[in-house]
Each structure stands twice: as structure tokens, then as C-alpha cells.
Coordinates of C-alpha atoms and ligand atoms in Angstrom, one line a residue:
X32 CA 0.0 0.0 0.0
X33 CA 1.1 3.7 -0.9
X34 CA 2.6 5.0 2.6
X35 CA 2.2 8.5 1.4
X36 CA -1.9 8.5 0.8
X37 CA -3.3 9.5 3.9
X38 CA -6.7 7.4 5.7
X39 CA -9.3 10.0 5.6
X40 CA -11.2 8.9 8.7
X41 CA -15.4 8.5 8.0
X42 CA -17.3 9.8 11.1
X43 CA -20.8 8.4 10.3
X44 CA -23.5 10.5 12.2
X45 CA -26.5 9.3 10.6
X46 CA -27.9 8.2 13.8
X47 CA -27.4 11.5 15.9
X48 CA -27.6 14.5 13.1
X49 CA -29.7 12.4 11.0
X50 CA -32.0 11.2 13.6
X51 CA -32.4 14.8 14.9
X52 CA -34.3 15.8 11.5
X53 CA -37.6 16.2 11.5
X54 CA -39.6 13.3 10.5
X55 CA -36.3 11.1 10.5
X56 CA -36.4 9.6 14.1
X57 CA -35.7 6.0 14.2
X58 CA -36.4 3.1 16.7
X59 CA -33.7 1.4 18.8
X60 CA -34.5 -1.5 16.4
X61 CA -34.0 0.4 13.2
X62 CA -30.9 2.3 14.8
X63 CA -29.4 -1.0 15.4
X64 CA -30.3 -2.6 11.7
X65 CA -28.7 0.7 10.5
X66 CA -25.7 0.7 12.7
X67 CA -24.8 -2.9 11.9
X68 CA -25.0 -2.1 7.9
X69 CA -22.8 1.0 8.4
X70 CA -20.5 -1.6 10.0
X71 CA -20.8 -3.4 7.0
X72 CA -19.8 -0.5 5.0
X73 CA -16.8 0.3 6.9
X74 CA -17.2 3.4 8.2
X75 CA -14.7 4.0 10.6
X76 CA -16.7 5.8 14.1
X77 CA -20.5 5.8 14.2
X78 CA -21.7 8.4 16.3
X79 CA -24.6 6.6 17.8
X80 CA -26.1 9.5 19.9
X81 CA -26.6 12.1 22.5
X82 CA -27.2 10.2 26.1
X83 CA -27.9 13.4 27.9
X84 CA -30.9 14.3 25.6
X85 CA -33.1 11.7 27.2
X86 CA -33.3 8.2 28.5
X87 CA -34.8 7.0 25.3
X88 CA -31.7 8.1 23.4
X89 CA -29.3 6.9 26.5
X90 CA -30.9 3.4 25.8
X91 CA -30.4 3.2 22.1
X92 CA -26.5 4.0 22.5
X93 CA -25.7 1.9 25.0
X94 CA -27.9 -0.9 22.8
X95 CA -25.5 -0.2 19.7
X96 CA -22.7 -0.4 21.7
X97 CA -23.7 -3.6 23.3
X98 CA -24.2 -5.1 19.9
X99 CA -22.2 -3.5 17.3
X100 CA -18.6 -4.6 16.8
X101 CA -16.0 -2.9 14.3
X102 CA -16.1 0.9 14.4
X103 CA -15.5 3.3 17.3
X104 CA -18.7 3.6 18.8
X105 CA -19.0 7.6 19.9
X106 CA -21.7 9.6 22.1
X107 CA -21.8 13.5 21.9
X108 CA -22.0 15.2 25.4
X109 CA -21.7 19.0 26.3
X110 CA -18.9 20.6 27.9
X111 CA -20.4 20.8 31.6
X112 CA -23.0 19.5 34.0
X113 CA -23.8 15.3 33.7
X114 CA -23.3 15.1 30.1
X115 CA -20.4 13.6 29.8
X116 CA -20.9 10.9 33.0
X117 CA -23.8 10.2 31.2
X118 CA -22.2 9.5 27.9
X119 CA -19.5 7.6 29.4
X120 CA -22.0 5.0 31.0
X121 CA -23.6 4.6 27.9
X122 CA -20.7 3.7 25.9
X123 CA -19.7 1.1 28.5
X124 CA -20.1 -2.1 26.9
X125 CA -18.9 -0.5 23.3
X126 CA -15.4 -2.4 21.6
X127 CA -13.9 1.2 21.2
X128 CA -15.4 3.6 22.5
X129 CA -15.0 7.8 22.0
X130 CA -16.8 11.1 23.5
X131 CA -17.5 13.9 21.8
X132 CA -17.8 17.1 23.6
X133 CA -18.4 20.4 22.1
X134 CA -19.1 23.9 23.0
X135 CA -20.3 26.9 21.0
X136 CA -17.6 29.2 19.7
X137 CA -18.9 32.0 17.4
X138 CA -19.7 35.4 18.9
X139 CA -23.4 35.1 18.2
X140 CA -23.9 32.2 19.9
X141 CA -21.7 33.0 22.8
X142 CA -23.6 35.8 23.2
X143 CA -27.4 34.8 22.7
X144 CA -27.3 30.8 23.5
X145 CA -24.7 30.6 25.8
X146 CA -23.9 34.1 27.5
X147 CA -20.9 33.6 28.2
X148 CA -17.3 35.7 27.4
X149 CA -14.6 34.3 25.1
X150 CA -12.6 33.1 28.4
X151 CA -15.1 31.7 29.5
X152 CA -16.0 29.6 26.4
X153 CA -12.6 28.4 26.4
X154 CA -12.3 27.7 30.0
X155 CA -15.3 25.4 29.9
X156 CA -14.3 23.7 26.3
X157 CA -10.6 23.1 28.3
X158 CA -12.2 21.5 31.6
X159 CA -14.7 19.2 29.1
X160 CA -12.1 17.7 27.1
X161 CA -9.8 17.1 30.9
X162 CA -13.4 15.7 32.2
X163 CA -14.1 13.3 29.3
X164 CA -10.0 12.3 29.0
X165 CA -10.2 11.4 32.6
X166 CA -12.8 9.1 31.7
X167 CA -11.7 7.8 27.5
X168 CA -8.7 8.2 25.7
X169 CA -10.4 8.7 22.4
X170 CA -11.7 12.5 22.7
X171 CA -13.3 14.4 20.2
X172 CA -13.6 18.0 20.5
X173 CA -15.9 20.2 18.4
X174 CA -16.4 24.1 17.8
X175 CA -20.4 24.7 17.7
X176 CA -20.3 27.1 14.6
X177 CA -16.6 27.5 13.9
X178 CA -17.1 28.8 10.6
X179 CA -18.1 31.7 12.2
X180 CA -15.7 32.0 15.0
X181 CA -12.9 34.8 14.8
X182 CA -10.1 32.9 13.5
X183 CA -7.4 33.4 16.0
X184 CA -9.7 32.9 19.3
X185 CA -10.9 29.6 17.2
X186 CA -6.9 29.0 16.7
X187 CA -6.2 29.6 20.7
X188 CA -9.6 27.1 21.9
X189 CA -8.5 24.2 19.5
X190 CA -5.0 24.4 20.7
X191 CA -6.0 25.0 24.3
X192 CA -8.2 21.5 24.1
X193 CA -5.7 19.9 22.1
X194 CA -3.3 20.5 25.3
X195 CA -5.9 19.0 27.6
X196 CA -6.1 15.9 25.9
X197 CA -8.5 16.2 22.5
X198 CA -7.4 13.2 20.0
X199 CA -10.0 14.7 16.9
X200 CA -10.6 18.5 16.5
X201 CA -13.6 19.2 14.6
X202 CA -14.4 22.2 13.0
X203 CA -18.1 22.4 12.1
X204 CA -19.5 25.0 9.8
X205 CA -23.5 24.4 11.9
X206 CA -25.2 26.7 9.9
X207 CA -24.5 25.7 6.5
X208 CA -22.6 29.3 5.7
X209 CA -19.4 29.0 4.4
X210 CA -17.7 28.7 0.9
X211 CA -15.7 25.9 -0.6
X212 CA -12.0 28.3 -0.9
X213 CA -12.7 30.2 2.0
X214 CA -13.3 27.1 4.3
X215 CA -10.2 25.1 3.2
X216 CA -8.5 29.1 4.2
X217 CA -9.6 27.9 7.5
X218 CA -8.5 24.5 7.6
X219 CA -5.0 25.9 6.4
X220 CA -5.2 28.4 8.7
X221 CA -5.4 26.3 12.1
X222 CA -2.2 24.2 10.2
X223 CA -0.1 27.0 10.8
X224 CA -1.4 28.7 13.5
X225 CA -2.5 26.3 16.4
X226 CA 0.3 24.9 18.3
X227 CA 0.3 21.0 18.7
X228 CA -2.0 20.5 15.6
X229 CA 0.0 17.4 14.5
X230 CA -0.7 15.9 17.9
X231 CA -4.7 15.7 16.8
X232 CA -6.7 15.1 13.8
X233 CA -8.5 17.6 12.2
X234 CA -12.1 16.6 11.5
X235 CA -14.6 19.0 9.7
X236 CA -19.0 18.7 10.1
X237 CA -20.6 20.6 7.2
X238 CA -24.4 21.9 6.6
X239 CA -26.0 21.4 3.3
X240 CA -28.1 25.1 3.5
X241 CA -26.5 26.5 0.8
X242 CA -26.3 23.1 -1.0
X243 CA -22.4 22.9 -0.4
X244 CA -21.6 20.3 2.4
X245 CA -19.5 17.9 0.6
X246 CA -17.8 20.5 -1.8
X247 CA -16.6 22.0 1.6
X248 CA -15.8 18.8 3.1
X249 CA -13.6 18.0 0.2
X250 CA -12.3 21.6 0.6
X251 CA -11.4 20.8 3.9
X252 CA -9.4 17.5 2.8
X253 CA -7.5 19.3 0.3
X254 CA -6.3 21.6 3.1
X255 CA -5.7 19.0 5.4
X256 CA -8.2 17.8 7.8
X257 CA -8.5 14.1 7.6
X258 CA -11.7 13.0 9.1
X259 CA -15.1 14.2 7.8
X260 CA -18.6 13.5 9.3
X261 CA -21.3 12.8 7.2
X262 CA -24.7 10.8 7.2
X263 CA -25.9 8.3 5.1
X264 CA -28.2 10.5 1.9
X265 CA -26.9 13.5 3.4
X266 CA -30.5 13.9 6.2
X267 CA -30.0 15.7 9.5
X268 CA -30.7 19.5 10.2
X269 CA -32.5 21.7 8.2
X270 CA -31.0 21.0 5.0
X271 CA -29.1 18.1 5.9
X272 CA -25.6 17.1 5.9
X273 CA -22.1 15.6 4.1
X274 CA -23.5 12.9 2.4
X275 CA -21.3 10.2 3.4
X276 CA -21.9 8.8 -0.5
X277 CA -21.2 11.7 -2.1
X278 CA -17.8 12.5 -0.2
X279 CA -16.5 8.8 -0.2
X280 CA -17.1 8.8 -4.2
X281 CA -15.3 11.9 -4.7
X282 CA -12.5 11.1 -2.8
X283 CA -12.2 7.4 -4.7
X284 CA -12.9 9.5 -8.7
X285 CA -10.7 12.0 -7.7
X286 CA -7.8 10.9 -6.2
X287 CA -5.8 12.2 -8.4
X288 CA -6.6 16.1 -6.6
X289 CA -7.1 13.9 -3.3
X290 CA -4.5 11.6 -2.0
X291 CA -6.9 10.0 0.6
X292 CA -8.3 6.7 0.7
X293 CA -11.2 5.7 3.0
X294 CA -12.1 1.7 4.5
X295 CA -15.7 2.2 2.8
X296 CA -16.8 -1.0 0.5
X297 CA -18.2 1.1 -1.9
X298 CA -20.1 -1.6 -3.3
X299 CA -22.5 -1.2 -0.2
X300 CA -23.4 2.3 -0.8
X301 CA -26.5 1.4 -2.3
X302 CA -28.2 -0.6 -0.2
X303 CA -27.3 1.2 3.0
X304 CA -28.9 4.4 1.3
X305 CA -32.0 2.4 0.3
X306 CA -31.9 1.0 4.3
X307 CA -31.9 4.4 5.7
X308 CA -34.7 5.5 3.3
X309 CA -36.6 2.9 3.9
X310 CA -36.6 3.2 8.0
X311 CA -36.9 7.1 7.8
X312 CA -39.3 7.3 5.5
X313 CA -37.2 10.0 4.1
X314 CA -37.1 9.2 0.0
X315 CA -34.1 9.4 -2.0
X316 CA -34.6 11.8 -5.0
X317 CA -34.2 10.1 -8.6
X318 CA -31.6 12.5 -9.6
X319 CA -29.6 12.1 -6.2
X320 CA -25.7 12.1 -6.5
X321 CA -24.2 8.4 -6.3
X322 CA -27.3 6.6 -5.1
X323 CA -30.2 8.0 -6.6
X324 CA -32.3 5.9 -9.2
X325 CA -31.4 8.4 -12.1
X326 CA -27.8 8.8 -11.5
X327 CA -26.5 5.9 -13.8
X328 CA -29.2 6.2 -16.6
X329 CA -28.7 7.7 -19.4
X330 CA -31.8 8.7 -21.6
X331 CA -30.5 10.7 -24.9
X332 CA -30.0 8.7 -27.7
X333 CA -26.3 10.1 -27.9
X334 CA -25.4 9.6 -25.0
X335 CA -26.2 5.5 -24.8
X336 CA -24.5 5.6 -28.5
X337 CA -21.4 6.5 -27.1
X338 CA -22.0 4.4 -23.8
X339 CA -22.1 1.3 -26.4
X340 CA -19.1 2.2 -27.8
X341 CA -16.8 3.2 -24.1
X342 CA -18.4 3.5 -21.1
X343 CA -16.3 6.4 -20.0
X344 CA -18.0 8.3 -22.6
X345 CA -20.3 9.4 -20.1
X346 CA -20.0 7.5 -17.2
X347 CA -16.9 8.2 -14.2
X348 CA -18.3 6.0 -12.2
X349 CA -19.3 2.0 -12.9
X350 CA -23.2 1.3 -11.5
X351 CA -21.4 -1.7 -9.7
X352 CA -18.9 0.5 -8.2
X353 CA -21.8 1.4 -5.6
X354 CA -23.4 -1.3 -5.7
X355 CA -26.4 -0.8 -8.6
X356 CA -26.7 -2.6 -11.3
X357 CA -26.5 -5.9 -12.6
X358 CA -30.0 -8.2 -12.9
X359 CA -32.7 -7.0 -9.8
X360 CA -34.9 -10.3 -11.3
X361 CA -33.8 -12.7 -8.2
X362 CA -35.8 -15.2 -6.3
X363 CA -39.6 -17.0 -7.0
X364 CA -42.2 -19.2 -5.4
X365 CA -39.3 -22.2 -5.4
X366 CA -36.6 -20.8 -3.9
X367 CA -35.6 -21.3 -0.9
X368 CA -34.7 -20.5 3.0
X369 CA -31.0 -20.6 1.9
X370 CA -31.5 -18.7 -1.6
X371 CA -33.2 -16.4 0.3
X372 CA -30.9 -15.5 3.4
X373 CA -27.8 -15.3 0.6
X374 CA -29.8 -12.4 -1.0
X375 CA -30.6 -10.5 2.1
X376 CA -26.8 -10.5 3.3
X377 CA -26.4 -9.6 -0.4
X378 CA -28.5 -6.8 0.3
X379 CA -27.1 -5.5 3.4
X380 CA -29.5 -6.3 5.6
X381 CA -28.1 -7.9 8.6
X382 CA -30.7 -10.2 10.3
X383 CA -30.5 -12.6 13.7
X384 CA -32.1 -16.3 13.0
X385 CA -35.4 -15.0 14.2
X386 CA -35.9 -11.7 12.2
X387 CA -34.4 -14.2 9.0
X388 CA -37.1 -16.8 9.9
X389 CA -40.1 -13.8 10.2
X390 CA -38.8 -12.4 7.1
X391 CA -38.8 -16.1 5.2
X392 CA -42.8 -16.5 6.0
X393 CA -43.4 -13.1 5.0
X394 CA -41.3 -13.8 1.5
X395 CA -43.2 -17.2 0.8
X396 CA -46.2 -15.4 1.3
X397 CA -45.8 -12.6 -1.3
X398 CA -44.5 -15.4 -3.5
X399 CA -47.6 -17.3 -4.1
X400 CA -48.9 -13.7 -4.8
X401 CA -46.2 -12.1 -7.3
X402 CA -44.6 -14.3 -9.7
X403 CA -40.9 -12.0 -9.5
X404 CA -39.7 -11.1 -5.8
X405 CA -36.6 -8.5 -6.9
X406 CA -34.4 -6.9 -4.6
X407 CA -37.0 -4.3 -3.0
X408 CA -39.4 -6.6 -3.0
X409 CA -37.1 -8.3 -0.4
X410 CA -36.1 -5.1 1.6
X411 CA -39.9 -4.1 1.6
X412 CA -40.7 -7.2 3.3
X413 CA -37.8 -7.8 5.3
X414 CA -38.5 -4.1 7.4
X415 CA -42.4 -5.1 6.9
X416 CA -41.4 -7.8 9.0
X417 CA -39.3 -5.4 11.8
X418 CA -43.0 -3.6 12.1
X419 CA -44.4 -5.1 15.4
X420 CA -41.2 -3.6 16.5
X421 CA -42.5 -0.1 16.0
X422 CA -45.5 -0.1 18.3
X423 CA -48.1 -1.2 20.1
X424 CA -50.6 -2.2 17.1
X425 CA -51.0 -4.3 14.6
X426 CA -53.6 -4.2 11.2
X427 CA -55.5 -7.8 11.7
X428 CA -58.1 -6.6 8.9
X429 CA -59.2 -3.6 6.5
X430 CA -62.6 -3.7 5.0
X431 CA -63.8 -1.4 2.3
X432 CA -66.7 -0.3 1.1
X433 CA -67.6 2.5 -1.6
X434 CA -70.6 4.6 -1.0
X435 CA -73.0 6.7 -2.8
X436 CA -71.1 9.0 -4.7
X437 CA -67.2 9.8 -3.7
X438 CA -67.6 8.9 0.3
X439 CA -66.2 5.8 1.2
X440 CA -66.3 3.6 4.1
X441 CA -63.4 2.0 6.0
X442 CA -63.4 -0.7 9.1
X443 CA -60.4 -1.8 10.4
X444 CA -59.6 -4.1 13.0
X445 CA -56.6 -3.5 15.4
X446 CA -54.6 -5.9 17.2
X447 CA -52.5 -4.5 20.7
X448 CA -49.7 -6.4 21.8
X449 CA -51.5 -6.7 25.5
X450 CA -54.2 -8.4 23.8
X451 CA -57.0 -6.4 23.1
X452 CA -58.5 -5.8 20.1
X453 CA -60.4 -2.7 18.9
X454 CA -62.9 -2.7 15.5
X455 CA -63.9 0.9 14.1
X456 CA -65.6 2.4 11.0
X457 CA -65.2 5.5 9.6
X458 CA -65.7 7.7 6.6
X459 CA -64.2 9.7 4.4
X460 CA -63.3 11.1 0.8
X461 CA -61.9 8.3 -0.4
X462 CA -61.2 4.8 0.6
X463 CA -57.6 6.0 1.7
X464 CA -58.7 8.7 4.1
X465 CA -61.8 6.7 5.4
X466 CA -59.0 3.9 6.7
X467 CA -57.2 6.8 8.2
X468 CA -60.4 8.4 10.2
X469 CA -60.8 4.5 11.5
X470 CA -57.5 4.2 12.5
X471 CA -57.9 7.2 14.5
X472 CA -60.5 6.1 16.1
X473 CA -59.4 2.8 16.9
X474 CA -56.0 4.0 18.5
X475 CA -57.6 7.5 19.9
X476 CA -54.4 9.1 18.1
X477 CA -55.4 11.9 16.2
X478 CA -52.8 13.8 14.0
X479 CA -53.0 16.0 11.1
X480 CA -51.8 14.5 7.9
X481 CA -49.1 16.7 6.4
X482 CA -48.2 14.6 3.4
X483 CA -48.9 11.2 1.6
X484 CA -47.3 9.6 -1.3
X485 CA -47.6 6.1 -3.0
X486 CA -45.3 4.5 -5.5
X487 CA -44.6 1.3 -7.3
X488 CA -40.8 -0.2 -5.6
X489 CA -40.9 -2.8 -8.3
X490 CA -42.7 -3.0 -11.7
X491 CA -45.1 -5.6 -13.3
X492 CA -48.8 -5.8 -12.7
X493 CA -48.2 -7.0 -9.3
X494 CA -46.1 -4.7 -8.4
X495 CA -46.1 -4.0 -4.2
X496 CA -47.0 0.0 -3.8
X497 CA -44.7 2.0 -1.0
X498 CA -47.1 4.4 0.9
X499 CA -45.7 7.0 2.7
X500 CA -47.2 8.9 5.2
X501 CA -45.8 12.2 7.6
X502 CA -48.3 13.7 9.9
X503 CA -48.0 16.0 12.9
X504 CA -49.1 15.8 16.4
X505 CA -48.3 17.2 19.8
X506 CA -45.9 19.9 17.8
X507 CA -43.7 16.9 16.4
X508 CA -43.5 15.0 12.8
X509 CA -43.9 11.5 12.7
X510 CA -43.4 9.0 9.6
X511 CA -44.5 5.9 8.5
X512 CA -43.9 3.4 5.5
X513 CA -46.3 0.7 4.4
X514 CA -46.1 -1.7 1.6
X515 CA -48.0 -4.0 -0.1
X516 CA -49.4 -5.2 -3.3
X517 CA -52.7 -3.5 -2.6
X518 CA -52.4 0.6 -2.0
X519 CA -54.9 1.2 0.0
X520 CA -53.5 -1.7 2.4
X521 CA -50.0 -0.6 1.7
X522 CA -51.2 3.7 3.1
X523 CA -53.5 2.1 6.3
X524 CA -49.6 0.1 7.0
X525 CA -47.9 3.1 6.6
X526 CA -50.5 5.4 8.9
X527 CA -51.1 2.6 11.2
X528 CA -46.5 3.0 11.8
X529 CA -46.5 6.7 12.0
X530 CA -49.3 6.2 14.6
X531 CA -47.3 3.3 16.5
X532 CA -44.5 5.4 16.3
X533 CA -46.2 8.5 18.5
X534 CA -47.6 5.8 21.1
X535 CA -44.0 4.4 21.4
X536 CA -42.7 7.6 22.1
X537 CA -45.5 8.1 24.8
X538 CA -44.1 5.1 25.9
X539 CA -40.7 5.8 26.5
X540 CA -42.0 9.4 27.9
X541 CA -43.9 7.8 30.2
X542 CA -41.1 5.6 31.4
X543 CA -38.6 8.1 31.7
Ligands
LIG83 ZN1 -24.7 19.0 12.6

């Protein structure tokens, strides 16, 4: 191996930025199914969460790092108070195990979110790094806003921390604010002027608002930092984040400008981005960078003329590079357990005996329905099958009946885990919103539906339709995903989790 390429370290934070977005929370058994298949992919630190938020989010780090084995497993505290305690315990049973403490640096947030002075800042970003150093010898430090931190105070805080023990520096631009040559100015900047730089790694954390968070990630890496963080499609805050699939392409097309190589099996990119669509609800758009459906096809006649001829013509990256391509046609009605489980580790989808045997029942049983089960036939039914994780209630039955003119009537019939059943009727506009209105009823939820789609995941007559559905309630925005071969089953599945996913959370409240 070339000594003189640099690793640039992947700080996957899918589960802590990502999960913060709106409408992208996940379940402790999704976290884990996503954590696992980052595993997979080789990302080097997953940040898992942020302990101190709330006991629901202590439990779900200290779950993936009970059961998640390869990358550092890291939990974000704040400089001060029981944060940092708190993250510590949860990372107890991790292989490897970092905190990440961070303090906001930029005048307008010292000033309005913290009040506190500049000494004072650094005085507390000092004693949390010492605090969390005491405790793990892997320490991340990060900047809140450092894009819009004075340069030399930033200079004087990073190498203040780096003194007090900070391993990884990390130099976040929160707000999604700064330019590609003007943020690698920064990055060069802290080079020359922070004392003991070499003695940490710097790490950069970039917001999509202006629609430049890997272009000044891979700013950053041409200037020298050597770890970016990034999430899986780019979701988290606002506009988002790095996407980890964008930046790790880059990197591997352009190494020439680059000399970095990451420990990402490209070849999984794919299915981990469908994975984390699929269990945030959150859709990938066709024309998405890297994993998006459009982003190997190629439409104008003169453009698959030349492809015919070279495939560099148009293409600078190979389908199979990230894991599309080749024949989706895979499995039938005869095929069997082991078939089966060879294409879902194929897939990325890491399952335990039991969630394989669920999944298996659920697969024979869309067989005898749909003559060609492809590849998201087999994710659809395999995170179908992780649904009585979600909640409380199950769909036993949906009845529907068309009235006089456009109303419609629903019943459904609603199984709770404790045992109880409930039956309700309702109407509505349409067959879709009538099963809604009953659901309602049935659970006594009641949320206001903010947005509903419905599209084929595989083609053919029998076809399985994706619903999905976001609505709001109690000043929060829930998700859900339903699929099935029927649509009007598929959007009462996908209601019905959005729905569980509220009374979970009530749950867990109620718990804590
Ligand atoms: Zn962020």
C-alpha cells in the first residue's frame, strides 16, 4: 500500500444528526439494523447519539454499543453539567469507544445561546475535554459554529483543548454558511497557527443550507483535515448534511486532486442508502448524487450511443462500483430458505435467525402472490417484517366499502400487543382517508396529515405499492412506511406505523 496516501477517517452521524431531523427519528431497532449495515460498509466511528438528551436516546446507544462490533462507537456530550458521565455509562459495553464534547464558539452564539465571554467559552471547552480524557482516551472536541468563529480565538480554543487531551478537533460549519476556498482558508489556517495541531486530527462537520456540504468537506481534505462526518443520503438538520456517499465517491474519482483513501466497500453504498430511506421514511430523490435511481441512466439517444461504444464516454463511475446494477430479477415461489438469506446478506440487511425466519414466512407469502420477488421486493418485506417492533398495534383486517357518490367507508380491526382488540368504522373522501379516520378512532391518536405519497418499488402488474405517510401531532412530525401489493393496504400500513410510532414515544416518555 502507498505510505504517502493519507486514511481520511469516515465519522458516520447518521444516527445523531440524521436522527435529529424532522420526520427522521428512528427506533432502537432500526438504529441497530442501520448501525450494523454502516458496520458493514466500513465506516470507521459511528456516532450513535446524545445520552444526555433523554433516556430514550441513552438506551439506544448503550444498545448499539452492546451489539455493534468494528467501528469506534461515539456519544456527543456538552462541555459541563452530567453530560459527559452520562455519555460515558452509555458507551460502557462498546469495543472502542469515543466522546465527543463540544461547545459553541462563534460570537453570536456566545452571546445569545450561551452568554458567556470568550474566556469563559474556552475555560469550559478546556475543563470538558480534561473531564471526558479522565474518563476515554479517544476524545473528540468540536467548535459549535466554527465557521463563524474569529479565526485566532478559534486558533487559541482548539490548541487549548488539544493540550488538555483532544485526540480529533472538529471544526463544524453548523449553519450551512461557508464557501468551498474560504473554508479550506480555515483549515490551512489552524495548520499554521495552532500549536500541537500534528498531535490531533482535524475533522470537519458541514451543513447542506446553501447546498455545499460535501464540496466544503472535500475543501477541507484538500487543506488537510483528515476526518469528515457525514450521514448516510446527506439527512439531518434543516437541509441536511455531508453525504457520506457523495464524499467517499469523490475522494475514490478524484484521487488524483485527493490523495486520501477511506475503508468504505463502496459496493454497499446502495443498499445502505435504500436502508436508511426505507426506515426514515425519508425518499431518496431520482436524480440524487451516487445513489439516486437516475444517476446511472442515461436517456439521450447520444449519449447511450457513445456508452455502447466506451463506457467512460459518459460515465466516471461503474453502477457496480456502488453497488447498482446488474439483474434485480432474483428469487420466486421455489426458492428457498438458503437462496433467500444469501440475497438478504447480499442486500445489506443484517438479520439474527429469528428476524431471518419472520422475514422467510413473510417472503413465501408474497410469492404465491407475485410471480418475480426483486431486490426491494425483499427489503420491503424484510423491514415489513421489523413492524411489530415499532408499536403497540397491529392491522389484523381492513374492510372497504364504496358509498354513494365519492364517500367511502373503512373498518379496520386493530390488534395490541397486551391483547385487546379494537374494531372501528369511519368515513371519508376516499377509501384512503376513510382507513385513516378508522385508525384514528381505533387508536384514539389523532394527528394531522401533512403529506402522503404512493409509488410502485418494483414494476409488473403485481407490483407491491410504497405508501408514505408524515403527519404531525403534539408539535412533532412523525413518519410511516407501508407496503404492499394492494395501496390502499399498503397507506393504512404506513399510517397505522407513524401512529405506533407516536404511542412508542409516549411510551418511552412515560417511562422516563
Ligand atoms: Zn450537525
Amino acid at each position: 500500500m502507498d505510505t504517502d496516501i493519507d486514511r481520511l477517517i469516515v465519522f458516520d452521524t447518521t444516527l445523531r444528526d440524521g436522527e435529529q431531523a424532522p420526520g427522521c427519528s428512528m427506533t432502537d431497532r432500526e438504529k441497530v439494523r442501520v448501525a450494523r449495515a454502516l458496520a458493514e460498509l466500513g465506516v470507521d466511528v459511528i456516532e450513535a447519539g446524545f445520552p444526555a438528551a433523554s433516556d430514550g436516546d441513552f438506551e439506544s446507544v448503550r444498545l448499539v454499543a452492546r451489539t455493534v462490533r468494528g467501528p469506534i462507537i461515539c456519544g456527543l456530550a456538552r462541555c459541563g453539567g452530567k453530560d459527559i458521565e452520562r455519555a460515558w455509562q452509555a458507551l460502557q459495553e462498546a469495543e472502542r469507544a469515543r466522546l465527543h464534547v463540544f461547545i459553541a464558539t462563534s460570537p453570536i452564539h456566545r452571546q445569545f445561546k450561551l452568554g458567556l465571554s470568550r474566556d469563559e467559552v474556552l475555560r469550559r471547552a478546556v475543563e470538558g475535554v480534561r473531564a471526558a480524557r479522565a474518563l476515554c482516551a479517544d476524545v473528540e472536541f468540536s467548535a459549535e459554529d466554527a465557521a463563524r468563529t474569529e479565526p485566532e480565538y478559534l486558533a487559541d480554543v482548539i490548541a487549548a483543548v488539544i493540550d488538555a487531551g483532544a485526540t480529533t478537533v472538529n471544526i463544524p460549519d453548523t449553519v450551512g454558511y461557508a464557501v468551498p476556498a474560504e473554508f479550506a482558508e480555515r483549515i490551512a489556517y489552524l495548520r499554521e497557527n495552532v500549536s500541537g495541531i500534528e498531535r490531533a486530527v482535524i475533522s470537519v462537520h458541514c451543513h447542506d443550507d446553501l447546498g455545499m456540504a460535501v464540496a466544503n468537506s472535500l475543501a477541507a481534505v484538500q487543506a488537510g483535515a483528515r476526518q469528515v462526518e457525514c450521514t448516510i443520503n446527506g439527512i439531518g438538520e434543516r437541509a441536511g448534511n455531508c453525504a457520506l456517499e457523495e464524499v467517499v465517491m469523490a475522494v475514490r474519482t478524484r484521487a488524483d486532486r485527493m490523495p486520501v483513501r477511506t475503508g468504505i466497500d463502496t459496493r454497499r453504498l446502495a443498499a445502505t442508502s435504500r436502508l436508511v430511506a426505507a426506515v426514515t421514511g425519508v425518499a431518496v430523490p431520482r436524480n440524487k448524487a451516487v445513489v439516486g435511481e437516475n444517476a446511472f441512466a442515461h436517456e439521450a439517444g447520444i449519449h447511450q450511443h457513445g456508452m455502447l461504444r466506451n463506457q467512460e464516454t459518459y460515465e466516471i463511475m461503474r453502477p457496480e462500483d456502488v453497488g447498482l446494477g446488474g439483474s434485480r430479477l432474483v428469487l420466486g415461489k421455489h426458492s428457498g430458505r438458503h437462496a433467500f438469506r444469501s440475497r438478504v446478506e447480499a442486500l445489506g440487511l443484517a438479520l439474527d435467525e429469528a428476524e431471518l425466519d419472520r422475514a422467510f414466512i413473510a417472503f413465501k407469502t408474497l410469492a404465491d402472490r407475485k410471480k418475480e420477488i426483486f431486490d426491494a421486493d425483499i427489503e420491503a418485506l424484510v423491514l415489513r417484517s421489523d413492524e411489530t417492533g415499532h408499536g403497540p398495534w397491529s392491522l389484523a383486517a381492513l374492510r372497504i366499502r364504496s358509498g354513494d357518490g365519492a364517500r367511502a367507508f373503512a373498518e379496520v380491526e386493530l390488534q395490541h400487543v397486551e391483547g385487546t382488540a379494537r374494531r372501528e368504522s369511519a368515513s371519508g373522501d376516499g377509501p384512503v382517508e376513510a382507513a385513516f379516520r378508522a385508525i384514528e378512532r381505533a387508536t384514539g391518536i389523532e394527528a394531522e396529515l401533512k403529506s402522503f405519497d404512493i409509488r410502485n418499488v418494483t414494476v409488473g402488474e403485481d407490483a407491491q405499492g410504497e405508501a408514505v405517510v408524515t403527519i404531525a401531532q403534539g408539535g412533532r412530525i412523525w413518519q410511516g412506511k407501508g407496503f404492499d401489493t394492494d395501496i390502499i393496504q399498503a397507506s393504512a400500513l404506513a399510517f397505522l406505523q407513524a401512529v405506533n410510532r407516536i404511542c412508542a414515544r409516549q411510551g418511552a416518555d412515560a417511562a422516563a
